[in-house]
Short mmCIF file of C-alpha atoms in Angstrom, two decimals:
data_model
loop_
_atom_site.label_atom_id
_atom_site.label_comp_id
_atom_site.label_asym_id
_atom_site.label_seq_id
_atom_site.Cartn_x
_atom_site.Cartn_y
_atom_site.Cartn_z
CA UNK G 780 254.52 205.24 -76.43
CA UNK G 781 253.18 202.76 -74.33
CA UNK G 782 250.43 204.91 -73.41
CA UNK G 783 248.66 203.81 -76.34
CA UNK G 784 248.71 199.87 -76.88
CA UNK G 785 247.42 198.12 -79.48
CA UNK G 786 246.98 194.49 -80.43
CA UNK G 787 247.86 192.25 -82.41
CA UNK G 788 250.67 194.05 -83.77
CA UNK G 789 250.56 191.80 -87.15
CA UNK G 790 247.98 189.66 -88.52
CA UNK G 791 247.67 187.55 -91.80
CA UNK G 792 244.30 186.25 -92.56
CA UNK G 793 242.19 184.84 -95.45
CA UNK G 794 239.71 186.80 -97.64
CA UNK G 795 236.26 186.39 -95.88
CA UNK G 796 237.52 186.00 -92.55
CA UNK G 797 236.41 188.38 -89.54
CA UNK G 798 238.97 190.36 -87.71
CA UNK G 799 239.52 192.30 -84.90
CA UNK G 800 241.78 194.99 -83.95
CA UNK G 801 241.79 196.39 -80.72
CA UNK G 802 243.42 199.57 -79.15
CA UNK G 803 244.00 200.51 -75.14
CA UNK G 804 244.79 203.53 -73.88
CA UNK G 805 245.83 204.92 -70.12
CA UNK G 806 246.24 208.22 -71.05
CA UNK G 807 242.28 208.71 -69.62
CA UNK G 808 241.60 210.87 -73.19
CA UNK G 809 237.72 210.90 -74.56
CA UNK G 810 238.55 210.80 -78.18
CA UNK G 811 239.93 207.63 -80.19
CA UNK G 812 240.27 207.63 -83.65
CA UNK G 813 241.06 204.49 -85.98
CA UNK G 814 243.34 205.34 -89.01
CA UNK G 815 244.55 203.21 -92.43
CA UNK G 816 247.95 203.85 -93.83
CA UNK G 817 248.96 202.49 -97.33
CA UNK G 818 252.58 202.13 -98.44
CA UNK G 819 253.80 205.76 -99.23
CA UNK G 820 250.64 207.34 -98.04
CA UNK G 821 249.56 209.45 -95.31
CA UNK G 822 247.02 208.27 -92.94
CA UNK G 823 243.24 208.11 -93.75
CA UNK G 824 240.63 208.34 -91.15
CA UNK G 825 238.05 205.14 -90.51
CA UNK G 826 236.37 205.71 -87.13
CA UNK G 827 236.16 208.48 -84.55
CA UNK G 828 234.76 208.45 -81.21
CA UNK G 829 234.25 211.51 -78.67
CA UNK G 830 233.13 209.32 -75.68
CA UNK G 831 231.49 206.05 -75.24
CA UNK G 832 227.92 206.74 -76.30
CA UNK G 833 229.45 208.96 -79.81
CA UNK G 834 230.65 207.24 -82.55
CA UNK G 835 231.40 209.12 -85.79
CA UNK G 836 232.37 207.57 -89.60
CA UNK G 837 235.12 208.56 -91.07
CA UNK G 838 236.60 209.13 -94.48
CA UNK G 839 236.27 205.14 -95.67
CA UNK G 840 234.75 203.49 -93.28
CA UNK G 841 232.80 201.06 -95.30
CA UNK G 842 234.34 197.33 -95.08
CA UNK G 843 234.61 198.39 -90.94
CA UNK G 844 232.85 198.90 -87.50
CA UNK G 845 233.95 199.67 -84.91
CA UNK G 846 233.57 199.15 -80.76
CA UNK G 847 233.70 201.76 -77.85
CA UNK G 848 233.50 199.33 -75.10
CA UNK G 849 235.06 201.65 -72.80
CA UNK G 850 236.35 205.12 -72.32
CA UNK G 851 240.33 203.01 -72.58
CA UNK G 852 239.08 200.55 -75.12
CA UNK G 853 238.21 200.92 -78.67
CA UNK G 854 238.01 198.04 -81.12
CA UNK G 855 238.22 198.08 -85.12
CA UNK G 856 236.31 194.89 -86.95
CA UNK G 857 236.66 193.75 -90.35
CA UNK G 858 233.65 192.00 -91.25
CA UNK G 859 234.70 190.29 -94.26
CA UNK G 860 238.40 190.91 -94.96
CA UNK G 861 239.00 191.56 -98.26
CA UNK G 862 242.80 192.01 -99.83
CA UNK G 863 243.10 195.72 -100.21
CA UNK G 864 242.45 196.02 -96.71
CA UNK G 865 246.18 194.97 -96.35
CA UNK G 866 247.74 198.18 -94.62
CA UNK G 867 248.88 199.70 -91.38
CA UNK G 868 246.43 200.27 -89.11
CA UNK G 869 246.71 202.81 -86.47
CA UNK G 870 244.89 203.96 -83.08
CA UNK G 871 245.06 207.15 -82.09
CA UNK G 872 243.43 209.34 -78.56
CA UNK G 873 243.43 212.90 -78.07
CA UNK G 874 241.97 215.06 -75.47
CA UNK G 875 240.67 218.05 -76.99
CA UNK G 876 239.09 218.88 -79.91
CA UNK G 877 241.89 219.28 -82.76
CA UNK G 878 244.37 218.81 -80.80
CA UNK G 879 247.71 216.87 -80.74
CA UNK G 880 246.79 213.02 -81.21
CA UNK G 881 248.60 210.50 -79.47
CA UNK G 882 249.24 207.09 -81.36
CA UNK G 883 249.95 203.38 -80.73
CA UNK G 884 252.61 201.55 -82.81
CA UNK G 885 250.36 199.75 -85.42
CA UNK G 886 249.06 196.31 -86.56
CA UNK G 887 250.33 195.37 -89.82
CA UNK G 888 247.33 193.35 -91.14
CA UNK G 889 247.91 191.45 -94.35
CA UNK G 890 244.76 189.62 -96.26
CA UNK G 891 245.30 187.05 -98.50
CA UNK C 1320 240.91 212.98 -99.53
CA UNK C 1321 244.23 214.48 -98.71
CA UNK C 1322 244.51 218.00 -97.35
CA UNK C 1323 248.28 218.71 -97.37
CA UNK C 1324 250.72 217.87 -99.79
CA UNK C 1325 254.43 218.22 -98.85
CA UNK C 1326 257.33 218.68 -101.07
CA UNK C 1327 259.73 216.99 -101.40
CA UNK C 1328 258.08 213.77 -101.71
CA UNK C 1329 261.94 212.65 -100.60
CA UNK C 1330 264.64 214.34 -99.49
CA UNK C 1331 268.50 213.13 -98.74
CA UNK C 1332 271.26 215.33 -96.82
CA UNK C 1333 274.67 214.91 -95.14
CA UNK C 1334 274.46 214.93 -91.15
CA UNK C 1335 274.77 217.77 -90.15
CA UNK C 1336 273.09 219.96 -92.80
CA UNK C 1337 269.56 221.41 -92.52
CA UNK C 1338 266.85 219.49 -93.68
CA UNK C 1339 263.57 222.13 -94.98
CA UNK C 1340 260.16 220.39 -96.10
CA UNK C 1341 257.12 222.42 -97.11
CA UNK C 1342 253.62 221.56 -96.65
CA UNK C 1343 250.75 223.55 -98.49
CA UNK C 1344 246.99 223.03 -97.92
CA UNK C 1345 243.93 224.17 -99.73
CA UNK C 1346 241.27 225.68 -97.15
CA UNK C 1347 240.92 227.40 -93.66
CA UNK C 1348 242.49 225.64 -90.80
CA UNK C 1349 242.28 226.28 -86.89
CA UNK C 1350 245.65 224.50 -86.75
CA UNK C 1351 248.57 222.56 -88.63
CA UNK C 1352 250.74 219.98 -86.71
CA UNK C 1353 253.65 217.83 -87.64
CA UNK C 1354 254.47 214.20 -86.95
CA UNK C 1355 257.30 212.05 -87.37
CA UNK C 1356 257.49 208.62 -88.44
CA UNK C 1357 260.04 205.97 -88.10
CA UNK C 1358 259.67 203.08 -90.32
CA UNK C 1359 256.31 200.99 -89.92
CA UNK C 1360 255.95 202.59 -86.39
CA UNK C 1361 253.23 204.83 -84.88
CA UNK C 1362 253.37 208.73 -85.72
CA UNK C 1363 254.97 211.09 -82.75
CA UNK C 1364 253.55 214.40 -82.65
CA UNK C 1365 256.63 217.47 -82.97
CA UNK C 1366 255.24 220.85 -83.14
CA UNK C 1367 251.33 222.08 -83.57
CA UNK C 1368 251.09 225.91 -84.78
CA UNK C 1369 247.60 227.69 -84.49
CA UNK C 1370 246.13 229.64 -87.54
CA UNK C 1371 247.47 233.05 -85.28
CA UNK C 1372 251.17 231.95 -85.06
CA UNK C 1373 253.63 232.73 -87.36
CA UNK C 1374 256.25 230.83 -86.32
CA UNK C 1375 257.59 228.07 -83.52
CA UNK C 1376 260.11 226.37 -82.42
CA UNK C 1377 260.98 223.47 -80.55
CA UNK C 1378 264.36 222.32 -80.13
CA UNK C 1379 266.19 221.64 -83.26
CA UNK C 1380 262.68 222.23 -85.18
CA UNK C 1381 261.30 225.43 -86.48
CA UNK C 1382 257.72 225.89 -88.19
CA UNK C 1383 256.70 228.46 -89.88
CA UNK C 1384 252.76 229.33 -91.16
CA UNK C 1385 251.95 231.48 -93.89
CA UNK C 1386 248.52 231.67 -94.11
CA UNK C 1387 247.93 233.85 -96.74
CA UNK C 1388 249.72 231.41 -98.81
CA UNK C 1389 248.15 228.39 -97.44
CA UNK C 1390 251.36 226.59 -96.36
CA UNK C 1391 253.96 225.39 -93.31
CA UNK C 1392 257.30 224.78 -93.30
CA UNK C 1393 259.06 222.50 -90.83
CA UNK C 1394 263.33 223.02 -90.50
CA UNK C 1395 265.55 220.41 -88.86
CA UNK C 1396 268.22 222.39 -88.02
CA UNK C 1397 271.85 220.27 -87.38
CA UNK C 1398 270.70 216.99 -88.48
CA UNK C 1399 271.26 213.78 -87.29
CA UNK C 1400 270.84 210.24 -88.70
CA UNK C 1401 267.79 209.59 -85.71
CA UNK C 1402 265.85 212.49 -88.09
CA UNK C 1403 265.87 209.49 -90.20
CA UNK C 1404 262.10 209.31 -90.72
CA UNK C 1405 258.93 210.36 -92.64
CA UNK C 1406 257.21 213.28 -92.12
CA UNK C 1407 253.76 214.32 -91.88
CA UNK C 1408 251.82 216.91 -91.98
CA UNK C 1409 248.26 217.70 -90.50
CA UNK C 1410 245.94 220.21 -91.14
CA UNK C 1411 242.70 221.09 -88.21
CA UNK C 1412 240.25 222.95 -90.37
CA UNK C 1413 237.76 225.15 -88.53
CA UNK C 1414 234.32 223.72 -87.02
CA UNK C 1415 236.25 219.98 -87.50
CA UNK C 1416 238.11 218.62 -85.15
CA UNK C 1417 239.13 215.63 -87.55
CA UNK C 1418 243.05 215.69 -88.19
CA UNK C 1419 243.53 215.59 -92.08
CA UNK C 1420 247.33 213.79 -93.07
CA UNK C 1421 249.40 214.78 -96.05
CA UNK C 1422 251.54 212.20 -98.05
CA UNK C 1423 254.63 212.71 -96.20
CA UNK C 1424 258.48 213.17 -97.06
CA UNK C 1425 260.65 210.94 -96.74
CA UNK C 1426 264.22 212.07 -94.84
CA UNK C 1427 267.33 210.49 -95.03
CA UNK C 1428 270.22 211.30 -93.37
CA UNK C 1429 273.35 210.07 -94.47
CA UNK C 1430 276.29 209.59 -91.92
#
């Protein structure tokens, strides 16, 4: 759904390196959420965001920060990549609380 | 930690057969919702079923909740190699808005 972009869609990079992930959306929703998948896994929740000024941890968020530059834009940073931070990584908006969540189609970050 | 667990972990049918995966969860919710996943892409939402509702449908989908035993069903009725997928289910719990992912089973469809 082109609704929710995000970019790059893969990335390799070296242990130690900083990276950036970012996410757009047009779908004019208040809440963004950052998730991880792992191979065979269901998603786990890094970052969550309510509006600009509210930005919320979420279930393993340590390795990560994370950006609300705008209502649209919401950015995920990996400070020091590390190799089990290889995954899927996944942006997602909704616009109520608990409600149906709308996702972009990935990055596929690998860390060597 | 993972909320929902579905069963089968992997399931493979003939087109045109019914395709049933369960979903079971451990506390309270406000809601449970279902997502499909095609490989490596970005979940699509299919159904969400409040705590009240017993049962919905949506095309070729049906849900069912049982909340006395803590656990959703989702039925592809018909299917079709594009069900072809992983699926997911998400459980609201109440005073937490945070969506909480099972593992997911993995549907095959065979032509």
């Amino acid at each position: 759904d082109a609704d929710v972009t995000q970019t790059p869609r893969n990335r390799i990079t070296k242990t130690g390196k900083r990276i950036m992930l970012e996410c757009s959306q047009t779908k004019g929703h208040d809440r963004m959420y950052w998730y991880r998948q792992d191979p065979g896994l269901g998603l786990q929740l890094i970052y969550y965001s309510f509006d600009v000024k509210d930005i919320n941890k979420g279930e393993i968020s340590d390795g990560y920060s994370v950006s609300r530059q705008a209502q649209a834009k919401f950015s995920l940073s990996l400070e020091s990549a590390i190799p089990n931070q290889t995954a899927l990584y996944f942006c997602a908006t909704s616009d109520q609380r608990g409600s149906t969540q709308y996702f972009g189609p990935g990055t596929r970050l690998t860390v060597l | 930690s993972q909320q929902g667990e579905e069963d089968p972990q992997a399931l493979s049918i003939q087109e045109g057969e019914n395709a049933t995966m369960n979903c079971s969860y451990k506390t309270s919710i406000n809601n449970l919702q279902w997502y499909r996943q095609n490989s490596g892409r970005g979940l699509v939402h299919l159904i969400l079923i409040r705590s009240n509702e017993r049962e919905k449908h949506s095309g070729r989908l049906r849900v069912t909740l049982d909340t006395s035993k803590k656990s959703s069903s989702l039925l592809i009725t018909a299917s079709r190699a594009a069900d072809t997928a992983s699926y997911f289910c998400a459980t609201v719990f109440f005073g937490n808005e945070k969506l909480t992912f099972g593992t997911g089973t993995r549907l095959t469809i065979i032509p």
